[in-house]
Short mmCIF file of C-alpha atoms in Angstrom, two decimals:
data_model
loop_
_atom_site.label_atom_id
_atom_site.label_comp_id
_atom_site.label_asym_id
_atom_site.label_seq_id
_atom_site.Cartn_x
_atom_site.Cartn_y
_atom_site.Cartn_z
CA MET A 171 66.71 -36.29 -246.70
CA ALA A 172 70.40 -36.61 -245.83
CA SER A 173 72.57 -38.60 -248.19
CA ILE A 174 73.82 -41.96 -247.00
CA PRO A 175 77.54 -42.83 -247.08
CA GLY A 176 78.24 -45.21 -249.93
CA PRO A 177 80.85 -47.90 -250.50
CA HIS A 178 83.47 -45.30 -251.51
CA THR A 179 83.38 -43.46 -248.18
CA GLY A 180 86.92 -42.72 -247.04
CA ILE A 181 88.49 -44.67 -249.89
CA LEU A 182 92.30 -44.69 -250.04
CA ARG A 183 92.95 -43.02 -253.38
CA GLU A 184 96.02 -42.78 -255.56
CA GLU A 185 96.46 -39.18 -254.39
CA ASN A 186 96.97 -40.43 -250.84
CA LEU A 187 99.59 -42.92 -252.02
CA VAL A 188 101.40 -40.13 -253.85
CA LEU A 189 101.59 -38.09 -250.65
CA ARG A 190 102.90 -41.10 -248.74
CA HIS A 191 105.51 -41.66 -251.42
CA ILE A 192 106.63 -38.01 -251.36
CA PHE A 193 106.94 -37.80 -247.59
CA GLY A 194 108.59 -41.20 -247.38
CA TYR A 195 106.22 -43.24 -245.29
CA SER A 196 104.96 -45.69 -247.91
CA ASP A 197 106.76 -48.12 -250.18
CA GLN A 198 103.59 -48.99 -252.07
CA GLN A 199 104.02 -48.73 -255.83
CA ILE A 200 102.24 -45.83 -257.50
CA HIS A 201 100.77 -45.78 -260.98
CA THR A 202 100.28 -42.26 -262.26
CA GLY A 203 97.82 -42.90 -265.08
CA PRO A 204 98.36 -40.53 -268.00
CA LEU A 205 101.35 -38.79 -266.42
CA PRO A 206 104.82 -40.30 -266.83
CA ARG A 207 106.26 -42.16 -263.85
CA ILE A 208 109.35 -40.34 -262.60
CA GLU A 209 111.65 -41.86 -260.04
CA LEU A 210 111.95 -39.23 -257.34
CA GLN A 211 115.22 -38.96 -255.47
CA PRO A 212 115.17 -38.85 -251.67
CA LEU A 213 116.76 -36.03 -249.76
CA PRO A 214 120.16 -36.86 -248.20
CA GLY A 215 119.72 -38.97 -245.09
CA SER A 216 115.93 -39.03 -245.42
CA SER A 217 113.12 -40.95 -247.06
CA ILE A 218 111.40 -37.65 -247.98
CA LYS A 219 111.60 -36.96 -251.71
CA ASP A 220 113.39 -33.94 -253.16
CA ILE A 221 110.51 -32.10 -254.81
CA LEU A 222 108.51 -28.88 -255.00
CA ILE A 223 104.81 -28.96 -254.19
CA VAL A 224 103.23 -26.27 -256.37
CA SER A 225 99.67 -25.22 -255.60
CA VAL A 226 97.74 -23.48 -258.39
CA ASP A 227 94.47 -21.58 -258.51
CA VAL A 228 92.97 -19.72 -261.46
CA ASP A 229 89.96 -17.41 -261.30
CA THR A 230 88.44 -15.91 -264.41
CA GLY A 231 85.12 -14.49 -265.44
CA GLY A 232 85.37 -16.21 -268.81
CA GLY A 233 85.95 -19.78 -269.87
CA TYR A 234 89.01 -21.92 -269.21
CA GLU A 235 89.18 -23.86 -272.47
CA VAL A 236 89.98 -20.83 -274.62
CA ILE A 237 91.43 -17.51 -273.48
CA SER A 238 89.89 -14.55 -275.30
CA PRO A 239 91.90 -11.34 -275.89
CA ASP A 240 89.67 -9.27 -273.57
CA GLN A 241 89.43 -11.90 -270.83
CA SER A 242 90.74 -11.04 -267.36
CA PHE A 243 91.96 -13.50 -264.76
CA HIS A 244 94.06 -13.81 -261.63
CA VAL A 245 96.39 -16.74 -261.01
CA GLY A 246 97.78 -17.90 -257.68
CA ILE A 247 100.94 -19.96 -257.16
CA SER A 248 102.14 -21.24 -253.78
CA ILE A 249 105.24 -23.40 -253.42
CA PHE A 250 106.49 -25.69 -250.66
CA ASP A 251 110.01 -27.11 -250.94
CA THR A 252 110.51 -30.41 -249.11
CA ARG A 253 114.18 -29.49 -248.61
CA CYS A 254 113.14 -27.22 -245.75
CA LEU A 255 112.13 -30.31 -243.75
CA THR A 256 115.70 -31.64 -243.63
CA SER A 257 117.69 -28.41 -243.47
CA SER A 258 120.07 -27.87 -240.56
CA ASP A 259 117.99 -24.89 -239.43
CA SER A 260 114.59 -25.51 -237.93
CA THR A 261 111.70 -25.06 -240.35
CA ASP A 262 110.15 -21.60 -240.06
CA PRO A 263 106.37 -22.04 -240.50
CA GLN A 264 106.02 -18.44 -241.61
CA THR A 265 108.43 -18.69 -244.55
CA ALA A 266 108.04 -22.35 -245.53
CA ILE A 267 105.51 -21.45 -248.25
CA THR A 268 106.27 -18.86 -250.91
CA SER A 269 103.30 -17.37 -252.72
CA TYR A 270 102.66 -15.32 -255.84
CA GLN A 271 99.65 -13.79 -257.55
CA PHE A 272 99.45 -12.74 -261.20
CA VAL A 273 96.84 -10.65 -263.02
CA ASN A 274 96.66 -9.74 -266.68
CA ARG A 275 94.44 -6.64 -266.65
CA ASP A 276 93.22 -3.77 -264.47
CA THR A 277 89.63 -4.96 -264.35
CA LYS A 278 87.47 -4.80 -261.24
CA PRO A 279 87.94 -8.54 -260.37
CA CYS A 280 91.72 -8.22 -260.78
CA LYS A 281 91.84 -5.10 -258.61
CA GLN A 282 89.74 -6.80 -255.96
CA ALA A 283 92.04 -9.84 -255.98
CA THR A 284 95.03 -7.52 -255.64
CA ARG A 285 93.51 -5.82 -252.59
CA ARG A 286 92.71 -9.14 -250.95
CA PHE A 287 96.05 -10.84 -251.57
CA LEU A 288 97.76 -11.51 -248.25
CA LEU A 289 101.21 -12.52 -249.34
CA GLY A 290 102.95 -9.67 -251.12
CA ALA A 291 102.60 -7.62 -254.26
CA THR A 292 100.51 -8.86 -257.18
CA GLU A 293 102.39 -9.05 -260.48
CA LYS A 294 100.83 -7.99 -263.77
CA HIS A 295 101.75 -10.19 -266.75
CA THR A 296 100.48 -11.35 -270.10
CA PRO A 297 99.50 -15.04 -270.26
CA THR A 298 102.78 -15.81 -272.03
CA ALA A 299 104.77 -14.01 -269.34
CA MET A 300 102.84 -15.85 -266.62
CA ALA A 301 103.83 -19.18 -268.14
CA ALA A 302 107.46 -18.07 -268.27
CA ARG A 303 107.28 -16.91 -264.65
CA ILE A 304 105.94 -20.29 -263.49
CA SER A 305 108.66 -22.08 -265.46
CA THR A 306 111.28 -19.90 -263.76
CA LEU A 307 109.90 -20.68 -260.30
CA THR A 308 110.15 -24.43 -260.95
CA HIS A 309 113.32 -24.43 -263.06
CA GLY A 310 115.70 -27.30 -262.41
CA ARG A 311 113.42 -29.08 -259.92
CA GLU A 312 110.95 -31.93 -259.99
CA TYR A 313 107.50 -30.78 -258.91
CA ILE A 314 103.91 -31.83 -258.45
CA LEU A 315 100.89 -29.65 -259.13
CA VAL A 316 98.14 -29.25 -256.54
CA ALA A 317 94.71 -27.63 -256.84
CA HIS A 318 91.35 -27.77 -255.12
CA GLY A 319 89.46 -29.19 -258.08
CA THR A 320 91.98 -29.53 -260.88
CA ASN A 321 89.91 -29.60 -264.08
CA GLU A 322 89.53 -25.88 -264.78
CA ASP A 323 93.00 -24.96 -263.54
CA LEU A 324 94.63 -27.53 -265.81
CA LYS A 325 92.63 -26.28 -268.79
CA PHE A 326 93.95 -22.80 -268.18
CA LEU A 327 97.56 -23.95 -267.72
CA ASN A 328 97.36 -25.98 -270.92
CA ASN A 329 96.20 -22.85 -272.71
CA ILE A 330 99.12 -20.70 -271.62
CA ASP A 331 101.75 -23.49 -271.76
CA ALA A 332 100.91 -27.20 -271.93
CA ALA A 333 104.43 -28.06 -270.75
CA ILE A 334 103.67 -26.83 -267.21
CA ALA A 335 101.36 -29.77 -266.50
CA ALA A 336 103.33 -32.15 -268.72
CA ARG A 337 106.51 -31.58 -266.70
CA ALA A 338 104.76 -32.25 -263.38
CA CYS A 339 105.43 -35.62 -261.78
CA TYR A 340 101.88 -35.78 -260.44
CA VAL A 341 98.73 -33.68 -260.34
CA LEU A 342 96.93 -33.84 -256.99
CA ASP A 343 93.37 -32.74 -256.33
CA THR A 344 92.85 -31.82 -252.66
CA VAL A 345 89.16 -32.70 -253.05
CA LYS A 346 90.20 -36.31 -253.65
CA VAL A 347 93.05 -36.28 -251.14
CA ALA A 348 90.60 -35.29 -248.38
CA GLN A 349 88.36 -38.30 -248.90
CA TYR A 350 90.53 -40.78 -247.00
CA PRO A 351 91.86 -38.85 -243.96
CA LEU A 352 88.49 -37.16 -243.33
CA GLN A 353 86.40 -40.24 -244.26
CA LEU A 354 84.27 -38.29 -246.73
CA TYR A 355 81.74 -39.43 -249.28
CA TYR A 356 81.09 -36.03 -250.90
CA ARG A 357 83.12 -33.04 -252.07
CA TYR A 358 84.21 -30.42 -249.56
CA SER A 359 84.54 -26.79 -250.58
CA LEU A 360 87.85 -25.17 -249.71
CA GLU A 361 86.20 -23.29 -246.83
CA LYS A 362 84.68 -26.46 -245.40
CA LEU A 363 87.97 -28.31 -245.77
CA LEU A 364 89.86 -25.59 -243.89
CA ASP A 365 87.25 -25.71 -241.13
CA ALA A 366 87.51 -29.49 -240.86
CA LEU A 367 91.30 -29.26 -240.56
CA SER A 368 91.19 -26.36 -238.05
CA ILE A 369 93.29 -24.15 -240.33
CA PRO A 370 92.75 -20.45 -239.58
CA TYR A 371 91.54 -18.34 -242.51
CA ASP A 372 89.45 -15.30 -243.31
CA PRO A 373 86.48 -16.10 -245.58
CA PHE A 374 86.60 -12.55 -246.97
CA ARG A 375 90.14 -13.22 -248.22
CA LEU A 376 89.21 -16.31 -250.23
CA HIS A 377 88.25 -16.24 -253.90
CA SER A 378 91.43 -14.36 -254.61
CA ALA A 379 93.57 -16.80 -256.60
CA GLY A 380 96.77 -16.13 -254.67
CA ASN A 381 95.11 -16.76 -251.32
CA ASP A 382 93.17 -19.83 -252.52
CA ALA A 383 96.38 -21.47 -253.77
CA PHE A 384 98.03 -20.68 -250.43
CA PHE A 385 95.26 -22.19 -248.31
CA ALA A 386 94.83 -25.22 -250.58
CA LEU A 387 98.53 -25.98 -250.05
CA LYS A 388 98.14 -25.59 -246.28
CA ALA A 389 95.24 -28.05 -246.39
CA LEU A 390 97.34 -30.57 -248.32
CA LEU A 391 100.20 -30.37 -245.82
CA MET A 392 97.79 -30.79 -242.92
CA MET A 393 96.22 -33.88 -244.49
CA ALA A 394 99.68 -35.34 -245.09
CA ALA A 395 100.53 -34.77 -241.41
CA ARG A 396 97.35 -36.52 -240.26
CA ASP A 397 97.87 -39.46 -242.58
CA MET A 398 101.52 -39.73 -241.61
CA LEU A 399 100.65 -40.17 -237.94
CA SER A 400 97.93 -42.73 -238.67
CA ALA A 401 100.08 -44.88 -240.99
CA GLU A 402 102.55 -46.25 -238.46
CA PRO A 403 105.29 -48.59 -239.70
CA HIS A 404 104.88 -52.26 -238.92
CA ALA A 405 106.63 -53.34 -235.73
CA SER A 406 108.71 -55.88 -237.67
CA GLU A 407 110.18 -53.25 -240.01
CA PRO A 408 113.88 -52.49 -239.52
CA GLY A 409 114.39 -49.27 -237.58
CA HIS A 410 110.78 -49.24 -236.41
CA GLN A 411 111.29 -46.79 -233.54
CA ARG A 412 113.52 -44.52 -235.61
CA LYS A 413 110.89 -44.32 -238.35
CA ILE A 414 108.19 -43.45 -235.83
CA GLY A 415 110.33 -40.63 -234.46
CA ALA A 416 111.12 -39.27 -237.93
CA ARG A 417 107.46 -39.35 -238.97
CA SER A 418 106.37 -37.63 -235.80
CA SER A 419 108.94 -34.88 -236.32
CA THR A 420 107.91 -34.35 -239.95
CA ALA A 421 104.21 -34.40 -239.12
CA THR A 422 104.75 -31.83 -236.38
CA ALA A 423 106.58 -29.54 -238.81
CA LEU A 424 103.87 -29.88 -241.48
CA GLU A 425 101.10 -29.22 -238.98
CA ALA A 426 102.90 -26.12 -237.70
CA ILE A 427 103.16 -24.79 -241.26
CA ALA A 428 99.52 -25.56 -242.03
CA ARG A 429 98.16 -23.95 -238.88
CA PHE A 430 100.48 -20.97 -238.68
CA PRO A 431 98.31 -17.82 -238.67
CA TYR A 432 98.15 -16.18 -242.06
CA PRO A 433 99.78 -12.74 -242.35
CA LEU A 434 97.63 -9.62 -242.36
CA PRO A 435 99.64 -6.73 -243.83
CA ALA A 436 99.15 -3.39 -242.11
CA ASP A 437 98.41 -1.71 -245.42
CA LYS A 438 95.74 -4.28 -246.24
CA PRO A 439 93.25 -4.11 -243.37
CA GLN A 440 90.83 -6.95 -242.92
CA GLU A 441 87.63 -6.36 -244.79
CA ALA A 442 84.70 -5.63 -242.53
CA LEU A 443 81.15 -6.65 -243.09
CA GLY A 444 79.22 -3.94 -244.88
CA PRO A 445 75.88 -2.66 -243.63
CA GLU A 446 73.14 -5.19 -243.92
CA LYS A 447 71.01 -4.53 -246.96
CA VAL A 448 67.33 -3.97 -246.26
CA PRO A 449 65.22 -5.88 -248.77
CA LYS A 450 63.06 -3.70 -251.02
CA LEU A 451 59.32 -3.80 -250.45
CA SER A 452 56.96 -4.66 -253.25
CA ILE A 453 54.32 -2.14 -254.35
CA GLY A 454 51.60 -4.20 -252.68
CA ALA A 455 53.57 -4.33 -249.42
CA LYS A 456 54.08 -0.56 -249.50
CA ARG A 457 50.33 -0.01 -250.00
CA ARG A 458 49.48 -2.30 -247.09
CA LEU A 459 52.03 -0.50 -244.92
CA ARG A 460 50.53 2.91 -245.77
CA ALA A 461 47.02 1.61 -245.03
CA GLU A 462 48.16 0.25 -241.66
CA ARG A 463 49.78 3.58 -240.77
CA LYS A 464 46.59 5.48 -241.69
CA ALA A 465 44.52 3.09 -239.58
CA ILE A 466 46.84 3.63 -236.61
CA ARG A 467 46.57 7.42 -237.01
CA ARG A 468 42.76 7.20 -237.15
CA GLU A 469 42.72 5.11 -233.98
CA ASP A 470 44.98 7.63 -232.25
CA ARG A 471 42.66 10.51 -233.22
CA THR A 472 39.62 8.57 -232.00
CA VAL A 473 41.27 7.88 -228.65
CA GLU A 474 42.20 11.56 -228.29
CA SER A 475 38.59 12.61 -229.01
CA LEU A 476 37.20 10.21 -226.43
CA ASP A 477 39.68 11.44 -223.84
CA GLY A 478 38.56 15.02 -224.52
CA LEU A 479 34.89 14.17 -224.09
CA GLU A 480 35.53 12.38 -220.81
CA GLN A 481 37.51 15.35 -219.51
CA ASP A 482 34.73 17.82 -220.46
CA SER A 483 32.02 15.72 -218.81
CA SER A 484 33.96 15.53 -215.56
CA HIS A 485 33.84 19.35 -215.05
CA GLY A 486 30.79 21.37 -213.96
CA PRO A 487 29.94 25.02 -214.70
CA GLU A 488 32.55 27.70 -214.15
CA GLY A 489 35.34 25.16 -214.10
CA THR A 490 34.18 23.28 -210.99
CA THR A 491 34.27 19.54 -211.05
CA SER A 492 31.20 17.43 -210.59
CA ASN A 493 32.51 16.42 -207.18
CA ASP A 494 32.44 20.07 -206.07
CA ASN A 495 28.63 20.19 -206.58
CA VAL A 496 27.93 17.11 -204.52
CA GLY A 497 26.42 17.55 -201.07
#
């Protein structure tokens, strides 16, 4: 029986208010819960805030609470800088997001993630070096963290350097962000979310941390664009028409970034479907199959014998047919 939408269907969550605050189309006050409230500065001549949006994804075969010495994992980081929306040059959808992937070992999962990564070379680091690399990428800037389901990723980040999450202005979960613009009452997987937002992707390239972080960030930007167009300023607001024009321009840029086709490097061909595996037969099924084949062979031999008898009876002595002896 299908589930029935409850009272929280499409609820406007704090995550949606954070996005509105960042992209400058909401003056509603935001309370960040356990994270400190930081007054974000707008970009010159714009209501868009000066901030990095940092998408994170962590994939490991072990646990996230404690990192064991022999544990392998791959970490994806994708970054969108809001400054590109107000630069004098037009925003290039292909270069608006910068992406990185880190691995710590040469295990099979790490090698597979390296082969699948769409956005450059994978870097090999120790957990400590990964934390330092992330700090370098965000140095001197305010930033928010984004993930599709944040619990496990935050546990991992807190293990390698608790300051990474502590320095973030906000932590956004795209699962929660999606609830309002898509009017959802249950959790969407990343694949289902990308489908709902018409963002092109290759399912065989997902489950590599670098790619998952990249596509989660694209999904966030697309949801911001949709919400931006639906939340029109009140007609009585000063500069009403100017605000509509600015929002439309920003939403168009975000949508172009979100829907821009992902790169497919020539040296990393798209994975093809392997041959379909034939399910193994049980012993009983094999016996029944052999019995059926024997029965078919017996029937064939019986038919051949009957055909031979009919042919013999249709011929008279010395090779003449029975019709030759008539009359």
